[in-house]
PDB file of C-alpha atoms in Angstrom:
ATOM      1  CA  MET A   1     -24.385 -16.695  25.881  1.00  0.00           C
ATOM      2  CA  GLN A   2     -22.005 -19.649  26.070  1.00  0.00           C
ATOM      3  CA  LEU A   3     -19.470 -19.791  28.923  1.00  0.00           C
ATOM      4  CA  ASP A   4     -16.256 -21.779  29.179  1.00  0.00           C
ATOM      5  CA  GLN A   5     -15.277 -23.824  32.254  1.00  0.00           C
ATOM      6  CA  SER A   6     -13.817 -20.665  33.865  1.00  0.00           C
ATOM      7  CA  GLY A   7     -17.018 -18.666  33.454  1.00  0.00           C
ATOM      8  CA  LEU A   8     -15.701 -16.537  30.588  1.00  0.00           C
ATOM      9  CA  GLU A   9     -18.004 -15.764  27.678  1.00  0.00           C
ATOM     10  CA  ILE A  10     -16.985 -17.611  24.520  1.00  0.00           C
ATOM     11  CA  LEU A  11     -17.000 -15.301  21.511  1.00  0.00           C
ATOM     12  CA  ASP A  12     -18.120 -16.766  18.192  1.00  0.00           C
ATOM     13  CA  GLU A  13     -16.271 -16.136  14.926  1.00  0.00           C
ATOM     14  CA  ASP A  14     -18.542 -13.251  13.895  1.00  0.00           C
ATOM     15  CA  GLU A  15     -17.908 -11.419  17.182  1.00  0.00           C
ATOM     16  CA  CYS A  16     -14.169 -12.112  16.894  1.00  0.00           C
ATOM     17  CA  ARG A  17     -14.142 -10.687  13.357  1.00  0.00           C
ATOM     18  CA  ALA A  18     -16.087  -7.605  14.501  1.00  0.00           C
ATOM     19  CA  LEU A  19     -13.584  -6.930  17.295  1.00  0.00           C
ATOM     20  CA  LEU A  20     -10.692  -7.490  14.890  1.00  0.00           C
ATOM     21  CA  ALA A  21     -12.186  -4.919  12.519  1.00  0.00           C
ATOM     22  CA  ARG A  22     -12.179  -2.274  15.284  1.00  0.00           C
ATOM     23  CA  ALA A  23      -8.665  -2.896  16.608  1.00  0.00           C
ATOM     24  CA  VAL A  24      -5.526  -1.143  15.354  1.00  0.00           C
ATOM     25  CA  ILE A  25      -2.827  -2.830  17.458  1.00  0.00           C
ATOM     26  CA  GLY A  26      -2.238  -6.547  17.823  1.00  0.00           C
ATOM     27  CA  ARG A  27       0.482  -9.012  18.702  1.00  0.00           C
ATOM     28  CA  ILE A  28       1.846 -11.465  16.185  1.00  0.00           C
ATOM     29  CA  VAL A  29       3.171 -14.712  17.617  1.00  0.00           C
ATOM     30  CA  PHE A  30       5.751 -16.548  15.528  1.00  0.00           C
ATOM     31  CA  THR A  31       8.807 -18.770  15.857  1.00  0.00           C
ATOM     32  CA  HIS A  32      12.263 -17.188  15.688  1.00  0.00           C
ATOM     33  CA  HIS A  33      15.347 -19.404  15.960  1.00  0.00           C
ATOM     34  CA  ALA A  34      13.155 -22.241  17.272  1.00  0.00           C
ATOM     35  CA  LEU A  35      11.813 -20.075  20.105  1.00  0.00           C
ATOM     36  CA  PRO A  36       8.427 -18.376  20.485  1.00  0.00           C
ATOM     37  CA  ALA A  37       8.434 -14.651  19.745  1.00  0.00           C
ATOM     38  CA  ILE A  38       5.722 -12.042  20.219  1.00  0.00           C
ATOM     39  CA  GLN A  39       5.805  -8.645  18.578  1.00  0.00           C
ATOM     40  CA  PRO A  40       3.275  -5.822  18.881  1.00  0.00           C
ATOM     41  CA  VAL A  41       2.283  -4.386  15.502  1.00  0.00           C
ATOM     42  CA  ASN A  42      -0.257  -2.063  14.011  1.00  0.00           C
ATOM     43  CA  PHE A  43      -2.323  -3.641  11.266  1.00  0.00           C
ATOM     44  CA  ALA A  44      -5.194  -3.265   8.839  1.00  0.00           C
ATOM     45  CA  LEU A  45      -7.658  -5.681   7.271  1.00  0.00           C
ATOM     46  CA  SER A  46      -7.921  -6.419   3.567  1.00  0.00           C
ATOM     47  CA  ASP A  47     -10.537  -8.862   2.292  1.00  0.00           C
ATOM     48  CA  GLY A  48     -10.682 -10.414   5.755  1.00  0.00           C
ATOM     49  CA  ASP A  49      -6.910 -10.900   5.942  1.00  0.00           C
ATOM     50  CA  ILE A  50      -4.672  -9.258   8.538  1.00  0.00           C
ATOM     51  CA  VAL A  51      -2.048  -7.064   6.870  1.00  0.00           C
ATOM     52  CA  ILE A  52       1.161  -5.936   8.558  1.00  0.00           C
ATOM     53  CA  ARG A  53       3.719  -3.556   7.121  1.00  0.00           C
ATOM     54  CA  THR A  54       7.369  -4.168   8.025  1.00  0.00           C
ATOM     55  CA  SER A  55      10.927  -3.934   6.780  1.00  0.00           C
ATOM     56  CA  ARG A  56      11.957  -6.586   4.283  1.00  0.00           C
ATOM     57  CA  ARG A  57      14.937  -7.513   6.483  1.00  0.00           C
ATOM     58  CA  SER A  58      13.147  -7.429   9.828  1.00  0.00           C
ATOM     59  CA  ARG A  59      13.092 -10.334  12.243  1.00  0.00           C
ATOM     60  CA  LEU A  60       9.345 -10.555  11.620  1.00  0.00           C
ATOM     61  CA  ALA A  61       9.666 -10.657   7.823  1.00  0.00           C
ATOM     62  CA  THR A  62      12.340 -13.324   8.044  1.00  0.00           C
ATOM     63  CA  ALA A  63      10.498 -15.565  10.487  1.00  0.00           C
ATOM     64  CA  ALA A  64       6.868 -15.109   9.420  1.00  0.00           C
ATOM     65  CA  SER A  65       7.215 -16.264   5.848  1.00  0.00           C
ATOM     66  CA  ASP A  66       4.916 -19.038   4.631  1.00  0.00           C
ATOM     67  CA  THR A  67       4.305 -20.330   8.124  1.00  0.00           C
ATOM     68  CA  VAL A  68       1.535 -20.631  10.674  1.00  0.00           C
ATOM     69  CA  VAL A  69       1.315 -17.744  13.136  1.00  0.00           C
ATOM     70  CA  ALA A  70      -1.032 -16.558  15.844  1.00  0.00           C
ATOM     71  CA  PHE A  71      -2.346 -13.018  16.086  1.00  0.00           C
ATOM     72  CA  GLU A  72      -3.877 -11.602  19.263  1.00  0.00           C
ATOM     73  CA  ILE A  73      -5.890  -8.487  20.037  1.00  0.00           C
ATOM     74  CA  ASP A  74      -7.433  -7.453  23.325  1.00  0.00           C
ATOM     75  CA  ASP A  75      -8.955  -4.658  25.330  1.00  0.00           C
ATOM     76  CA  PHE A  76      -9.602  -4.299  29.033  1.00  0.00           C
ATOM     77  CA  ASP A  77     -10.769  -1.983  31.764  1.00  0.00           C
ATOM     78  CA  ALA A  78      -8.578  -2.596  34.816  1.00  0.00           C
ATOM     79  CA  GLU A  79     -10.859  -0.581  37.070  1.00  0.00           C
ATOM     80  CA  LYS A  80     -13.972  -2.570  36.178  1.00  0.00           C
ATOM     81  CA  ARG A  81     -12.037  -5.830  35.732  1.00  0.00           C
ATOM     82  CA  THR A  82     -13.620  -6.423  32.345  1.00  0.00           C
ATOM     83  CA  GLY A  83     -12.129  -7.162  28.976  1.00  0.00           C
ATOM     84  CA  TRP A  84     -11.841  -9.453  26.019  1.00  0.00           C
ATOM     85  CA  SER A  85      -9.222 -11.251  23.966  1.00  0.00           C
ATOM     86  CA  VAL A  86      -9.292 -12.659  20.434  1.00  0.00           C
ATOM     87  CA  VAL A  87      -6.693 -15.040  19.014  1.00  0.00           C
ATOM     88  CA  VAL A  88      -6.510 -15.771  15.305  1.00  0.00           C
ATOM     89  CA  VAL A  89      -4.404 -18.586  13.852  1.00  0.00           C
ATOM     90  CA  GLY A  90      -3.529 -18.597  10.180  1.00  0.00           C
ATOM     91  CA  HIS A  91      -0.882 -18.782   7.490  1.00  0.00           C
ATOM     92  CA  ALA A  92       1.383 -15.770   7.058  1.00  0.00           C
ATOM     93  CA  ARG A  93       2.905 -15.037   3.673  1.00  0.00           C
ATOM     94  CA  HIS A  94       4.956 -12.323   2.085  1.00  0.00           C
ATOM     95  CA  VAL A  95       3.106 -10.183  -0.426  1.00  0.00           C
ATOM     96  CA  SER A  96       5.224 -10.506  -3.553  1.00  0.00           C
ATOM     97  CA  ASP A  97       2.696  -9.661  -6.269  1.00  0.00           C
ATOM     98  CA  PRO A  98       3.260  -6.006  -7.290  1.00  0.00           C
ATOM     99  CA  ALA A  99      -0.458  -5.434  -7.954  1.00  0.00           C
ATOM    100  CA  ASP A 100      -1.386  -6.797  -4.517  1.00  0.00           C
ATOM    101  CA  ALA A 101       1.309  -4.682  -2.842  1.00  0.00           C
ATOM    102  CA  ALA A 102       0.086  -1.583  -4.694  1.00  0.00           C
ATOM    103  CA  ALA A 103      -3.469  -2.218  -3.489  1.00  0.00           C
ATOM    104  CA  LEU A 104      -2.232  -2.620   0.095  1.00  0.00           C
ATOM    105  CA  GLU A 105      -0.427   0.733  -0.145  1.00  0.00           C
ATOM    106  CA  ALA A 106      -3.890   2.329  -0.196  1.00  0.00           C
ATOM    107  CA  LEU A 107      -4.798   0.877   3.216  1.00  0.00           C
ATOM    108  CA  PRO A 108      -4.769   3.202   6.233  1.00  0.00           C
ATOM    109  CA  LEU A 109      -1.664   1.388   7.467  1.00  0.00           C
ATOM    110  CA  ARG A 110       1.182   3.671   8.468  1.00  0.00           C
ATOM    111  CA  THR A 111       3.810   2.154  10.713  1.00  0.00           C
ATOM    112  CA  TRP A 112       4.531   3.699  14.064  1.00  0.00           C
ATOM    113  CA  ALA A 113       8.143   2.528  14.133  1.00  0.00           C
ATOM    114  CA  PRO A 114      10.842   4.622  12.462  1.00  0.00           C
ATOM    115  CA  GLY A 115      12.605   3.537   9.301  1.00  0.00           C
ATOM    116  CA  GLU A 116      11.539   2.209   5.957  1.00  0.00           C
ATOM    117  CA  ARG A 117       8.684  -0.282   6.001  1.00  0.00           C
ATOM    118  CA  ASP A 118       8.441  -1.409   2.393  1.00  0.00           C
ATOM    119  CA  HIS A 119       7.147  -4.934   2.859  1.00  0.00           C
ATOM    120  CA  PHE A 120       3.721  -6.440   3.563  1.00  0.00           C
ATOM    121  CA  ILE A 121       2.831  -9.659   5.358  1.00  0.00           C
ATOM    122  CA  ARG A 122      -0.671 -11.049   4.889  1.00  0.00           C
ATOM    123  CA  ILE A 123      -2.202 -13.445   7.418  1.00  0.00           C
ATOM    124  CA  ARG A 124      -5.158 -15.516   6.226  1.00  0.00           C
ATOM    125  CA  PRO A 125      -7.272 -16.273   9.341  1.00  0.00           C
ATOM    126  CA  GLU A 126      -8.241 -19.919   9.686  1.00  0.00           C
ATOM    127  CA  LEU A 127      -9.155 -20.317  13.351  1.00  0.00           C
ATOM    128  CA  PHE A 128     -10.750 -17.785  15.712  1.00  0.00           C
ATOM    129  CA  THR A 129     -11.030 -18.048  19.482  1.00  0.00           C
ATOM    130  CA  GLY A 130     -12.222 -15.335  21.794  1.00  0.00           C
ATOM    131  CA  ARG A 131     -13.159 -14.793  25.409  1.00  0.00           C
ATOM    132  CA  ARG A 132     -14.798 -11.954  27.324  1.00  0.00           C
ATOM    133  CA  ILE A 133     -14.973 -11.290  31.040  1.00  0.00           C
ATOM    134  CA  ALA A 134     -17.928  -9.094  31.903  1.00  0.00           C
ATOM    135  CA  ASP A 135     -18.663  -6.926  34.900  1.00  0.00           C
ATOM    136  CA  ALA A 136     -19.844  -9.222  37.691  1.00  0.00           C
ATOM    137  CA  ALA A 137     -22.216  -6.579  39.072  1.00  0.00           C
TER     138      ALA A 137
END
């Protein structure tokens, strides 16, 4: 087990991908009007890519088009003071190919927010970082 300078376990890419595959909620980090923005979203994976469903006119769809974004997932146990965090950096793009969009419709990805969500954003992961804090006992 490799530790960082703070004593946190460093998660390798395989472990980060495994945790990503089990998560259903994440936070996308993007730039909106030259300022950082973070938005919680539900997501699914398709061929290793992170897929988000949103409205075509949403702030997210407008800002996260053909740009680099970060995507974060985490889990923790406040009582035990344990947890982990994974951050993925990659290019986000609108899904414009009708065949690709039709295939993504089959994913178990139903938005929690009300309203029409007829648009997909695909994030191709390029960089994974992860940390875990374990029970000290």
